[in-house]
XYZ file of C-alpha atoms in Angstrom:
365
model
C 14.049 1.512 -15.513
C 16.978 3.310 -17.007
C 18.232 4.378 -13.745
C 18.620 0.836 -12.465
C 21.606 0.285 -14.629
C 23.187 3.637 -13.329
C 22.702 1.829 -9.444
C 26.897 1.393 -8.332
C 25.417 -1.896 -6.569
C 24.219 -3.204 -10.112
C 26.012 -5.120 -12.876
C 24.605 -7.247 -15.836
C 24.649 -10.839 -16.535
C 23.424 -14.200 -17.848
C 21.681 -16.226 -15.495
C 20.214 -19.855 -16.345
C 17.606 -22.204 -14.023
C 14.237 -22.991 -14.002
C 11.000 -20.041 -13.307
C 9.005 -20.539 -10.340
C 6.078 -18.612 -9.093
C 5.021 -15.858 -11.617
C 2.712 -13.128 -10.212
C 0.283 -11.308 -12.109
C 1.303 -8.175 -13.765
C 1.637 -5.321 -11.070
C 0.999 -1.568 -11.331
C 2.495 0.642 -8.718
C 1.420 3.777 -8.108
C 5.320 4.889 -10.370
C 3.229 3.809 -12.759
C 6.218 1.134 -13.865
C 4.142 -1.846 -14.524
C 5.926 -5.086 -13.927
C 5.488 -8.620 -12.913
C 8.373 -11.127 -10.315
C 9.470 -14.614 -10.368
C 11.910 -16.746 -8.328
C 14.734 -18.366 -11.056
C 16.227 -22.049 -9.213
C 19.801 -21.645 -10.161
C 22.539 -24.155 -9.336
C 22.701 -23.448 -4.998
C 20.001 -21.327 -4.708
C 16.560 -19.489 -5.874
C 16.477 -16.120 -6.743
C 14.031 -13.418 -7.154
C 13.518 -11.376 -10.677
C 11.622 -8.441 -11.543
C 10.680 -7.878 -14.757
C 10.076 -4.727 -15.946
C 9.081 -5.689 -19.257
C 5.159 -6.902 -19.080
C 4.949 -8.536 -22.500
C 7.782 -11.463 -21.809
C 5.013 -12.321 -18.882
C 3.407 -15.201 -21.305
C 6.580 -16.410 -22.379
C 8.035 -16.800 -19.246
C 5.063 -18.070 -17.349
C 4.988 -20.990 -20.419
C 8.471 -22.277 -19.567
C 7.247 -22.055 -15.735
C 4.230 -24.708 -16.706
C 6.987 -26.765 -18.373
C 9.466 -26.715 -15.777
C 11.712 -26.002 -18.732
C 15.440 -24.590 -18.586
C 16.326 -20.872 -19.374
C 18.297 -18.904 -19.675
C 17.705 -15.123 -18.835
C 20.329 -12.598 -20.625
C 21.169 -9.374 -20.154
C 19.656 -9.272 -15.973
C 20.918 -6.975 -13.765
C 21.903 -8.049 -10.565
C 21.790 -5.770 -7.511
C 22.017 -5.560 -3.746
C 18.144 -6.008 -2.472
C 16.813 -2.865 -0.720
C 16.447 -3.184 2.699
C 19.111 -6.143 2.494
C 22.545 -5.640 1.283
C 23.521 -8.982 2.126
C 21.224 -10.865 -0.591
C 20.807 -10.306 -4.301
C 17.977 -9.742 -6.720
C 17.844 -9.958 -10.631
C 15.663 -7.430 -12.535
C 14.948 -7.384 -16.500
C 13.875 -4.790 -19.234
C 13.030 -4.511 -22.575
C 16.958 -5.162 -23.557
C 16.606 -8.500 -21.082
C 15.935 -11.200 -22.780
C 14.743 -15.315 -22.022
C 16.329 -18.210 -23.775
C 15.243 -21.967 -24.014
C 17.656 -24.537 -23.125
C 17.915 -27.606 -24.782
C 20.230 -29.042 -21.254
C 20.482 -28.136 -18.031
C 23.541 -29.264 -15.995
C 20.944 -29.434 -12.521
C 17.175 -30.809 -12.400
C 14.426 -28.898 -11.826
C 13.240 -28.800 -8.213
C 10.085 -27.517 -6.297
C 10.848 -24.319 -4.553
C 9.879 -25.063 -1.251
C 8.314 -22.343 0.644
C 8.349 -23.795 4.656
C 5.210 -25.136 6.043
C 5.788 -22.409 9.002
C 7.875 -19.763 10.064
C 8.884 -18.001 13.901
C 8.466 -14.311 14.073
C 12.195 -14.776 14.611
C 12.865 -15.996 11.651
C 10.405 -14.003 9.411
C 12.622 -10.708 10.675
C 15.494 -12.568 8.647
C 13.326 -13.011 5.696
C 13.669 -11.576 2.500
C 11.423 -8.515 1.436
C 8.237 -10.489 -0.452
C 8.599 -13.933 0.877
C 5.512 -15.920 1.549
C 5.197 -16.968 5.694
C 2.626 -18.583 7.697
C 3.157 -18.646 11.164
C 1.252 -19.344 14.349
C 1.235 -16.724 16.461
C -0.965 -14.931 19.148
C -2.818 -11.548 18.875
C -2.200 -9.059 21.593
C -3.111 -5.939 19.979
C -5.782 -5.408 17.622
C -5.789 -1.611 16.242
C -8.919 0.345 14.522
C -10.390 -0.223 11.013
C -9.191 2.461 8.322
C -10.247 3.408 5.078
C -7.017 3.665 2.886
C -7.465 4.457 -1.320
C -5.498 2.445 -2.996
C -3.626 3.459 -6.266
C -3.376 0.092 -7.367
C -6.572 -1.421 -7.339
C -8.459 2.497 -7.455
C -10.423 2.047 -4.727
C -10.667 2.709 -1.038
C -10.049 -0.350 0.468
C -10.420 -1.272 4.366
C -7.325 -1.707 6.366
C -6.417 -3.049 9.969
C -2.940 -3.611 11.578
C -2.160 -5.955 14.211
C 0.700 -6.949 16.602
C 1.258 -10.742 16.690
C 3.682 -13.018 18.872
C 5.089 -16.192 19.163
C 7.780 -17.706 21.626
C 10.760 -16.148 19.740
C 9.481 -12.435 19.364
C 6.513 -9.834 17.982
C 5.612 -8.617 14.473
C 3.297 -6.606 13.223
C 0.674 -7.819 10.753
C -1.549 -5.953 8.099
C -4.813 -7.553 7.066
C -7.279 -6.145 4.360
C -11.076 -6.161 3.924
C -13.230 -9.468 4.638
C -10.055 -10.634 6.907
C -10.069 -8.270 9.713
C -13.555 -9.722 11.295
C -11.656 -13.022 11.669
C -9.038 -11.848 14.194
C -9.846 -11.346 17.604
C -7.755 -10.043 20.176
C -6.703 -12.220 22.917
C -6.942 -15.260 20.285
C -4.572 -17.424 18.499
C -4.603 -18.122 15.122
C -2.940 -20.105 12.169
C -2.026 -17.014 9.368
C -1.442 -18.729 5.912
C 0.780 -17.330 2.975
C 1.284 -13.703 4.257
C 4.008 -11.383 2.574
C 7.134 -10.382 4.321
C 6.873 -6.147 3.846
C 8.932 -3.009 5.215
C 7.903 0.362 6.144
C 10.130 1.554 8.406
C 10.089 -2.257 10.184
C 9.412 -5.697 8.620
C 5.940 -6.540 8.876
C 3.783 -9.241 7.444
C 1.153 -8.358 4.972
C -2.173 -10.197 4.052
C -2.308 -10.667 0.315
C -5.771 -12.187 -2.249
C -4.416 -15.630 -1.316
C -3.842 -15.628 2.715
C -5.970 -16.985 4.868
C -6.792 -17.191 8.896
C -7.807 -19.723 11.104
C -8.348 -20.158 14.720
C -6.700 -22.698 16.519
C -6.500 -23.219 20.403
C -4.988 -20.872 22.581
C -1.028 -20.628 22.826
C 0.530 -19.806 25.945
C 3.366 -16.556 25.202
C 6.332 -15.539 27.778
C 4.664 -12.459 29.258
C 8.090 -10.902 28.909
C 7.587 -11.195 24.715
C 4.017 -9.643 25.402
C 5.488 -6.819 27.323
C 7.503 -6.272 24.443
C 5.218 -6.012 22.215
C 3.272 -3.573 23.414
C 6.702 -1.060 22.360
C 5.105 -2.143 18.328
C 1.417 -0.111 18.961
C 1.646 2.834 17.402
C 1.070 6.294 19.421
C -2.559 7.351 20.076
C -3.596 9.965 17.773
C -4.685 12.732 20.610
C -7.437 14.087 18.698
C -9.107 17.596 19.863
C -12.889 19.447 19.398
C -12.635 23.103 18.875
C -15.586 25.316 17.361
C -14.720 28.264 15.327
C -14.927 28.206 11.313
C -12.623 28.118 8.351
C -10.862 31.646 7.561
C -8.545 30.189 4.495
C -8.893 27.258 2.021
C -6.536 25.911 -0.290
C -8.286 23.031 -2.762
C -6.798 20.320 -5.055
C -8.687 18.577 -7.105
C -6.421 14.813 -8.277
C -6.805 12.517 -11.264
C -6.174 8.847 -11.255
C -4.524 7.515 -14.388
C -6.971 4.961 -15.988
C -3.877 3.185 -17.798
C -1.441 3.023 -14.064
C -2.746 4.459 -11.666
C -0.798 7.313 -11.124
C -1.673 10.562 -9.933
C -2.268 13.102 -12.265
C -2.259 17.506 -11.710
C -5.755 18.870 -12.698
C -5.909 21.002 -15.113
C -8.585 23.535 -16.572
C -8.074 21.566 -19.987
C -9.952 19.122 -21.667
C -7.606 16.864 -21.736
C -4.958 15.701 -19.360
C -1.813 14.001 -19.299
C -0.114 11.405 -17.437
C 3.388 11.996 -16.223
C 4.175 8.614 -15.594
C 2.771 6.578 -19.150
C 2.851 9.179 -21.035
C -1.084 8.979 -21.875
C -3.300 11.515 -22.631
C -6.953 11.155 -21.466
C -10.357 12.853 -21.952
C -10.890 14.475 -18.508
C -14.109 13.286 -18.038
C -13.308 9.737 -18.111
C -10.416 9.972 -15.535
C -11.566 9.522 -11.580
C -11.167 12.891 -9.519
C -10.519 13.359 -5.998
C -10.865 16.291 -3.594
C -8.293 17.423 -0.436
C -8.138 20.641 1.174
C -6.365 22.619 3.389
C -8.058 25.206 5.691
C -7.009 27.653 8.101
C -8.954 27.514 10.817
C -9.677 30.128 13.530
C -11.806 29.492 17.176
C -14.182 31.606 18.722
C -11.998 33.755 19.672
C -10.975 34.716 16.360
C -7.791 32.780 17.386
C -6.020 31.330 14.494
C -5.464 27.628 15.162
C -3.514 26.498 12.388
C -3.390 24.699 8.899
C -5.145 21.537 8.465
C -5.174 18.828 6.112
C -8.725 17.743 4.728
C -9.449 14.374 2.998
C -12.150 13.873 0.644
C -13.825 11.926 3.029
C -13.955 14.640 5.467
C -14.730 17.316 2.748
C -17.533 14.916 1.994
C -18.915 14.077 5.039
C -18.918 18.688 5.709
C -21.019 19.191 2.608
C -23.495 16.326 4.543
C -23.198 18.785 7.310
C -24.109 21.248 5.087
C -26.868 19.859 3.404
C -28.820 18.755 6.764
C -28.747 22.625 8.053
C -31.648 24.306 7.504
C -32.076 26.793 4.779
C -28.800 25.502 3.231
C -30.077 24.589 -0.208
C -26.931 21.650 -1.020
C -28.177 18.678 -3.594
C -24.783 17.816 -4.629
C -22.073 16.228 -1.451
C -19.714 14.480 -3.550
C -16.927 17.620 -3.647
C -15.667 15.969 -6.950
C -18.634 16.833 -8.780
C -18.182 20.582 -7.043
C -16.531 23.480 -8.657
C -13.038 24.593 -6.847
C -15.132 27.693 -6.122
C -18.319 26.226 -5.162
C -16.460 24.167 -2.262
C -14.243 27.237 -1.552
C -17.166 29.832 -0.789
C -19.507 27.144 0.712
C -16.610 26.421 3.819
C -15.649 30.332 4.267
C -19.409 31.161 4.427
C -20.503 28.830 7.249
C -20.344 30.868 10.344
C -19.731 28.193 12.993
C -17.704 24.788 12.432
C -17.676 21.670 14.813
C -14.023 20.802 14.631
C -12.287 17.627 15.284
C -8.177 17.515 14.703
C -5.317 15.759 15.569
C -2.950 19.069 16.499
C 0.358 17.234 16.408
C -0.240 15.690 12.498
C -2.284 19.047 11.575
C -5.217 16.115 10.313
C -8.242 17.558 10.446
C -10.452 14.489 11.546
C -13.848 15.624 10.943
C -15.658 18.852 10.748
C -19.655 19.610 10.885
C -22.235 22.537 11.138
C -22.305 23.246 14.723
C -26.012 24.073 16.024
């Protein structure tokens, strides 16, 4: 927080208006919790983030009232992504002041019924959209953790089109059944993101519904295809594993934040400065391994997730005369998992050479 006043884009001030549209309290995986709000100022709405969680109440209470404020000691800055607009942000130093008068009235902040891919590209970073738009590419269903609800959550992107253009779109969980593609649909208060590109995001409140079929310029759906990401070429090799390199990682009960093992009792978070029991903090298992073929040939250095580690110690546990009760690799001892993998002669292999992603790996018979 106290390098946002050290940003050369950034300079303080008082701003007054009416709050509109305060989210819940956020926790990134930083670890800086912090909660955002649109302020309607004289011409325009603009976004805040707060990095100071306890004025939430307070400023969600003059949001209910539609009263006037006015918020001291902001800092406003050049957004990310989009030098040409401006965002506020507040600390612990910001502070929020009741009017008595207000030279404007307040007004709803209207968020448009529906938007054009077109003009979603010239949103800003976090807007809500809904737009009608076609699917023409639906990709595969991944399992992604997620630091800031701590759990693996299911994950499925999408290209989308209307007449003006494609977008890709990034829907969660109990949504991705309701896509088809091929179909059109109706896709309901979806947040403008960036990762590399703008994309659209499905959030706890959007929603999808089908609605008849749109007809799309086939030279938009041509374009589109340029949005699918490259096919992992994924590759079988059997050999076995001549070097392993373990980490064990802690979640941080209070944010979320990744924390080092350590061969204490006790460990400490980095980013909230807490201090935990170990036992009550949720582990996690990678690996690399070194893996050589039949040939004794050495292949390269992989990267293991813990749901591949997981799914080897299956494996391991099905083959005969292995005597394995315990497949969860988090419960394992650095060198329990370490021994079992350089012991088994023969490993079934799957990898994706060009990301060094080891994709799966099993006894072989």
């Amino acid at each position: 927080m106290a390098g946002q006043g050290r940003d050369s884009t950034a300079m303080k001030k008082d701003v007054e208006g009416y709050i509109h549209g305060v989210s819940e309290i956020k926790t990134p995986a930083s670890g800086n919790r912090y909660f955002d709000f649109k302020i309607q100022e004289r011409e325009e709405s603009v976004r805040v983030v707060c990095f100071s969680p306890e004025k939430r109440n307070e400023i969600k209470d003059n949001e209910i009232t539609k009263s006037p404020v006015k918020l001291l000691n902001v800092t406003a800055k050049k957004r990310k992504y989009e030098p040409d607009s401006v965002e506020y942000t507040m600390n612990n130093r910001s502070k929020v002041i009741r009017e008595k008068n207000m030279a404007f009235p307040w007004n709803t902040v209207h968020e448009k019924e529906q938007h054009t891919v077109e003009e979603i590209k010239e949103s800003s970073i976090n807007d809500l959209v809904s737009i009608t738009a076609k699917v023409v590419w639906k990709g595969t269903t991944e399992s992604v953790y997620s630091h800031t609800m701590r759990k693996t959550l299911l994950k499925c992107e999408a290209i989308i089109v209307d007449a003006t253009g494609s977008i890709k779109v990034t829907i969660w969980e109990n949504m991705i059944p309701n896509i088809t593609e091929g179909h059109s649909y109706l896709f309901q208060q979806f947040k403008v993101s960036f990762f590399n590109i703008k994309f659209v995001n499905g959030i706890r409140e959007s929603v999808i519904n089908e609605i008849e079929d749109i007809e799309i310029p086939e030279e938009i759906c041509a374009a589109a295809q340029q949005l699918k990401p490259k096919e992992k070429e994924c590759s079988n090799l059997t050999g076995r594993v001549l070097g392993v390199d373990v980490s064990f990682t802690l979640v941080c009960v209070n944010c979320r934040s990744r924390i080092t093992d350590s061969d204490d009792q006790f460990v400490n978070c980095g980013s909230c400065k807490t201090t935990f029991l170990k036992e009550f903090v949720k582990k996690t298992v990678s690996a690399n391994v070194i893996v050589i073929d039949e040939n004794n040939e050495n292949k390269g250095r992989f990267y293991c997730s813990n749901s591949v580690l997981n799914s080897m110690f299956e494996s391991i546990k099905a083959t005969k005369n292995y005597n394995i009760k315990e497949t969860d690799t988090a419960k394992l001892s650095r060198k329990m998992i370490v021994e079992t993998l350089l012991l088994v002669k023969k490993v079934l292999f799957e990898v994706v050479s060009d990301e060094k992603l080891m994709s799966s790996m099993q006894v072989a018979q």
